[in-house]
Coordinates of C-alpha atoms in Angstrom, one line a residue:
M1 CA 0.0 -0.1 0.1
E2 CA 1.4 3.3 -0.9
I3 CA 1.7 6.1 1.8
I4 CA 0.4 8.8 -0.6
K5 CA -1.6 8.1 -3.7
T6 CA -3.5 10.4 -5.9
E7 CA -5.5 10.2 -9.0
K8 CA -6.3 13.2 -11.4
L9 CA -6.2 15.5 -8.1
T10 CA -7.2 19.0 -9.4
K11 CA -7.7 22.2 -7.5
Y12 CA -9.0 25.6 -9.1
Y13 CA -9.4 28.7 -7.2
G14 CA -12.4 30.1 -9.0
K15 CA -11.1 30.2 -12.4
A16 CA -7.5 30.3 -11.6
R17 CA -5.3 27.2 -12.0
G18 CA -4.0 25.4 -8.8
I19 CA -2.9 21.8 -9.7
L20 CA -4.2 19.9 -12.5
D21 CA -4.6 16.0 -13.0
L22 CA -1.9 15.0 -10.4
D23 CA -1.2 11.3 -10.4
L24 CA 1.5 10.7 -7.6
T25 CA 2.5 7.9 -5.5
V26 CA 4.8 7.8 -2.5
A27 CA 6.0 4.4 -1.2
P28 CA 6.4 3.5 2.5
G29 CA 9.8 4.5 3.6
E30 CA 10.7 6.9 0.7
F31 CA 12.4 10.2 1.1
F32 CA 10.5 11.8 -1.8
G33 CA 11.2 15.3 -3.2
F34 CA 8.6 17.6 -4.9
I35 CA 10.5 19.9 -6.9
G36 CA 9.2 23.3 -8.6
P37 CA 9.7 27.2 -8.4
N38 CA 7.2 29.5 -6.5
G39 CA 3.8 29.3 -8.0
A40 CA 4.2 25.8 -9.6
G41 CA 1.7 24.1 -7.2
K42 CA 3.8 22.4 -4.6
S43 CA 2.0 24.1 -1.6
T44 CA -1.4 23.7 -3.1
T45 CA -0.8 20.0 -3.5
I46 CA 0.4 19.8 0.1
R47 CA -2.5 21.7 1.5
T48 CA -4.9 19.8 -0.5
L49 CA -3.3 16.5 0.5
L50 CA -3.5 17.4 4.2
G51 CA -7.3 18.4 4.0
L52 CA -6.5 22.1 4.4
I53 CA -8.2 22.9 1.2
T54 CA -10.9 21.0 -0.7
P55 CA -10.0 19.5 -4.2
T56 CA -12.2 20.5 -7.1
S57 CA -11.9 16.9 -8.4
G58 CA -9.9 13.8 -8.5
S59 CA -9.0 11.7 -5.2
A60 CA -6.2 11.2 -2.8
R61 CA -5.5 8.7 -0.3
I62 CA -2.8 8.9 2.6
F63 CA -2.1 5.6 4.5
G64 CA -5.0 4.1 2.5
K65 CA -7.4 6.6 3.9
D66 CA -9.4 9.2 2.0
I67 CA -8.1 12.8 2.6
T68 CA -11.6 14.2 2.6
K69 CA -13.4 11.6 4.7
E70 CA -10.7 10.5 7.2
R71 CA -8.7 13.7 7.7
E72 CA -8.3 13.5 11.4
S73 CA -7.2 9.9 11.4
I74 CA -4.5 10.9 8.9
L75 CA -3.3 14.0 10.5
Q76 CA -2.7 11.8 13.8
D77 CA 0.5 10.0 12.1
T78 CA 1.3 13.0 10.0
G79 CA 3.8 15.8 10.8
Y80 CA 3.3 18.8 8.7
L81 CA 6.0 21.9 8.4
P82 CA 4.3 24.7 6.3
S83 CA 6.5 27.1 4.4
E84 CA 5.6 29.9 6.6
T85 CA 4.6 29.7 10.3
S86 CA 3.0 31.8 12.9
F87 CA 1.9 31.3 16.5
Y88 CA -0.2 32.7 19.2
P89 CA 1.3 35.7 20.7
G90 CA 2.1 35.8 24.5
M91 CA 2.6 32.0 24.2
K92 CA 6.1 30.8 25.2
V93 CA 7.7 28.1 22.9
K94 CA 7.3 25.5 25.6
D95 CA 3.5 26.2 25.7
I96 CA 3.3 26.0 21.7
L97 CA 4.9 22.6 21.8
K98 CA 2.6 21.4 24.7
L99 CA -0.4 22.5 22.7
S100 CA 0.7 20.9 19.6
A101 CA 1.1 17.5 21.6
D102 CA -2.2 18.0 23.5
L103 CA -4.0 18.4 20.2
R104 CA -2.8 14.9 19.3
K105 CA -3.5 13.6 22.7
R106 CA 0.3 12.5 23.0
N107 CA 3.0 13.3 25.6
C108 CA 6.0 14.3 23.6
G109 CA 7.8 16.0 26.4
A110 CA 11.1 13.9 26.2
E111 CA 11.2 14.1 22.2
A112 CA 10.6 17.9 22.3
K113 CA 13.4 18.2 24.9
S114 CA 15.8 16.3 22.7
L115 CA 14.8 18.2 19.5
C116 CA 15.1 21.5 21.2
E117 CA 18.4 20.8 22.4
R118 CA 19.8 19.7 18.9
L119 CA 18.1 22.7 17.2
E120 CA 19.2 25.2 20.1
L121 CA 15.9 26.5 20.5
D122 CA 15.0 28.5 23.7
V123 CA 11.6 27.3 24.9
S124 CA 11.6 30.1 27.5
R125 CA 11.1 32.7 24.6
K126 CA 7.6 34.3 23.4
A127 CA 6.3 33.6 20.0
E128 CA 6.6 37.5 19.1
E129 CA 10.2 37.4 20.4
L130 CA 11.3 34.8 17.9
S131 CA 13.2 35.6 14.6
F132 CA 12.0 33.8 11.5
G133 CA 14.9 31.1 12.0
N134 CA 13.6 30.3 15.5
R135 CA 10.0 30.2 14.6
K136 CA 10.9 27.8 11.9
K137 CA 12.7 25.7 14.6
A138 CA 9.7 25.8 16.8
A139 CA 7.6 24.5 13.6
I140 CA 10.1 21.9 13.2
V141 CA 9.8 20.5 16.7
C142 CA 5.7 20.7 16.4
A143 CA 6.0 18.5 13.4
L144 CA 8.4 15.9 14.6
Q145 CA 7.8 15.5 18.3
H146 CA 5.1 13.0 18.1
R147 CA 7.3 10.8 15.8
P148 CA 5.0 10.5 12.7
K149 CA 4.9 7.9 10.1
L150 CA 4.7 10.6 7.5
L151 CA 6.4 13.8 7.4
V152 CA 5.3 16.5 4.9
L153 CA 8.0 19.4 4.6
D154 CA 7.2 22.4 2.7
E155 CA 10.2 24.7 2.0
P156 CA 11.5 23.7 5.3
T157 CA 15.0 25.1 5.4
S158 CA 14.0 28.8 4.7
G159 CA 15.2 30.8 7.6
L160 CA 17.7 28.1 9.0
D161 CA 21.4 29.0 8.9
P162 CA 24.0 26.4 7.5
L163 CA 24.7 24.6 10.6
M164 CA 21.0 24.3 11.5
Q165 CA 20.2 23.0 8.1
K166 CA 22.8 20.3 8.4
E167 CA 21.4 19.1 11.9
F168 CA 17.8 19.3 10.6
F169 CA 18.6 16.9 7.5
D170 CA 20.6 14.7 10.0
I171 CA 17.5 14.4 12.1
L172 CA 15.3 13.5 8.9
R173 CA 17.7 10.8 7.6
E174 CA 17.6 9.1 11.1
R175 CA 13.8 9.4 10.9
N176 CA 13.8 8.1 7.6
R177 CA 16.2 5.2 8.5
E178 CA 13.7 4.4 11.3
G179 CA 10.9 3.9 8.7
A180 CA 9.4 7.4 8.5
T181 CA 8.1 8.3 5.1
I182 CA 9.1 12.0 4.1
L183 CA 7.8 14.3 1.4
L184 CA 10.1 17.2 0.8
S185 CA 9.0 20.1 -1.2
S186 CA 11.7 22.3 -2.3
H187 CA 13.2 24.6 -4.8
V188 CA 16.5 24.1 -3.5
L189 CA 17.6 21.5 -5.9
S190 CA 20.8 20.6 -3.9
E191 CA 18.7 19.4 -1.0
I192 CA 16.8 16.9 -3.2
Q193 CA 19.7 15.7 -4.8
R194 CA 21.5 15.0 -1.4
N195 CA 18.8 13.4 0.4
C196 CA 15.8 12.1 -1.7
T197 CA 15.7 8.8 -3.7
R198 CA 13.0 9.7 -6.1
A199 CA 11.2 13.1 -7.0
A200 CA 8.6 14.6 -9.0
I201 CA 9.0 17.9 -10.8
I202 CA 5.9 20.2 -11.2
R203 CA 5.3 22.8 -13.8
D204 CA 2.0 25.1 -14.2
G205 CA 0.2 22.8 -11.7
R206 CA 1.1 19.7 -13.6
I207 CA 3.7 17.0 -12.9
I208 CA 6.0 16.9 -16.0
A209 CA 8.5 14.1 -14.7
C210 CA 8.7 11.7 -12.0
S211 CA 11.5 9.2 -11.5
S212 CA 14.7 8.6 -9.3
V213 CA 16.8 11.4 -8.6
E214 CA 19.7 9.3 -10.4
D215 CA 17.2 9.1 -13.5
L216 CA 16.1 12.6 -13.5
S217 CA 19.8 13.8 -13.3
K218 CA 20.7 11.7 -16.3
T219 CA 21.1 13.6 -19.8
N220 CA 23.0 13.3 -22.9
A221 CA 24.1 16.9 -22.3
K222 CA 27.6 17.5 -20.8
R223 CA 28.8 20.6 -19.0
I224 CA 31.9 21.9 -21.2
T225 CA 34.2 24.4 -19.7
V226 CA 36.9 25.8 -22.2
H227 CA 39.9 28.0 -21.3
G228 CA 41.5 29.7 -24.4
S229 CA 40.2 31.1 -27.5
V230 CA 37.6 29.1 -29.7
S231 CA 35.0 29.8 -32.1
L232 CA 31.9 27.6 -31.6
E233 CA 29.2 29.9 -33.3
H234 CA 28.5 27.4 -36.0
L235 CA 27.7 24.5 -33.6
S236 CA 24.3 23.3 -32.8
G237 CA 23.3 21.8 -29.4
I238 CA 24.8 24.7 -27.3
R239 CA 22.8 26.1 -24.3
D240 CA 23.1 27.8 -21.1
R241 CA 26.3 29.4 -22.4
K242 CA 28.4 31.5 -19.9
D243 CA 31.2 33.5 -21.3
S244 CA 33.9 35.2 -19.1
E245 CA 37.5 36.5 -19.8
N246 CA 39.4 33.9 -21.8
S247 CA 36.8 31.0 -20.8
L248 CA 33.5 30.0 -21.7
S249 CA 31.0 27.3 -20.2
F250 CA 27.9 25.8 -21.8
L251 CA 25.8 22.7 -21.8
Y252 CA 26.5 20.6 -24.9
S253 CA 24.1 17.9 -26.6
G254 CA 25.1 18.1 -30.0
D255 CA 27.6 16.2 -32.1
M256 CA 30.9 15.6 -30.0
N257 CA 33.0 15.1 -33.3
G258 CA 31.9 18.5 -34.4
L259 CA 32.6 20.0 -31.0
L260 CA 36.2 18.4 -30.9
R261 CA 37.0 19.8 -34.5
A262 CA 35.9 23.3 -33.5
L263 CA 38.0 23.1 -30.5
S264 CA 41.0 21.8 -32.3
A265 CA 40.8 24.7 -34.7
G266 CA 41.3 27.0 -31.9
Q267 CA 43.6 27.8 -28.9
V268 CA 42.5 25.5 -26.0
G269 CA 44.5 26.0 -22.8
D270 CA 42.4 23.9 -20.7
L271 CA 39.2 21.7 -21.1
T272 CA 37.0 20.1 -18.6
V273 CA 33.9 17.8 -19.4
T274 CA 31.4 17.1 -16.4
E275 CA 28.0 15.8 -15.9
P276 CA 25.5 18.5 -15.3
D277 CA 24.1 18.8 -11.9
L278 CA 20.3 18.4 -11.0
E279 CA 19.8 22.2 -11.1
E280 CA 20.9 22.3 -14.7
V281 CA 18.8 19.1 -15.8
F282 CA 15.6 21.1 -13.8
L283 CA 16.0 24.0 -16.1
H284 CA 15.8 21.9 -19.1
Y285 CA 12.5 20.6 -17.9
Y286 CA 11.3 24.3 -17.5
E287 CA 12.1 25.5 -20.9
K288 CA 9.4 26.1 -23.5
D289 CA 10.4 26.5 -27.2
G290 CA 13.9 27.4 -26.0
E291 CA 12.8 29.9 -23.4
K292 CA 13.1 29.3 -19.7
V293 CA 9.8 29.7 -17.7

């Protein structure tokens, strides 16, 4: 049984597009990435899955349970971290964490204490005194302290400094090894590449690719960096060209023999050929008629 399964899941805001005909599955124990820029439909998908907004059509199930009919049961075993968080003013962090635990009828004191220590979160501070980063830490503890079977994380690292980001992903990998399923929504592609085994790419409310991160990263294009003086104007298959003094770098998917002939006709001081990273591959999925969108 899949942990998450959607069939033609669609959400409109009036006449405005939210998400369209999403077919998505996330297996038990997966660390699954959900990739797309702002406005692509990531947050709409997550809010629909969690019953925060009602789908226009289609269906979705979490733990085999219908998201509209069995929402409360689903949320008992789900930890949700929204992209932006706010808390009741006047409440101290320790009270916020207790309220979150009480809503699930759980005693999470020991787990909350451990998470707060690892994330260096001061539980005596009031909500209105918290920086954006500390509000995010409090939301992380709320999402993780009841040790849910499913973690749904929407742009989770915004506001966290690099050391806290590392600690946060250490915690996630530990939870994943213990069996938790993780859905990580992000536009920081390095986070997806380092942590996820499989990912879906969403554009204009539609999933345009879904595969292993390794397969998504595969392409016949190579990143070519040339130091020297060469003329490549007649070559096809060049994109994402970046020129600087006495060097140029580009993605190349054309005829390799043609490239070698062009290079040999110039003055090459140094040459490197590497695989493109996920970010470069991702941009390829977001091209329409040669234009990035």
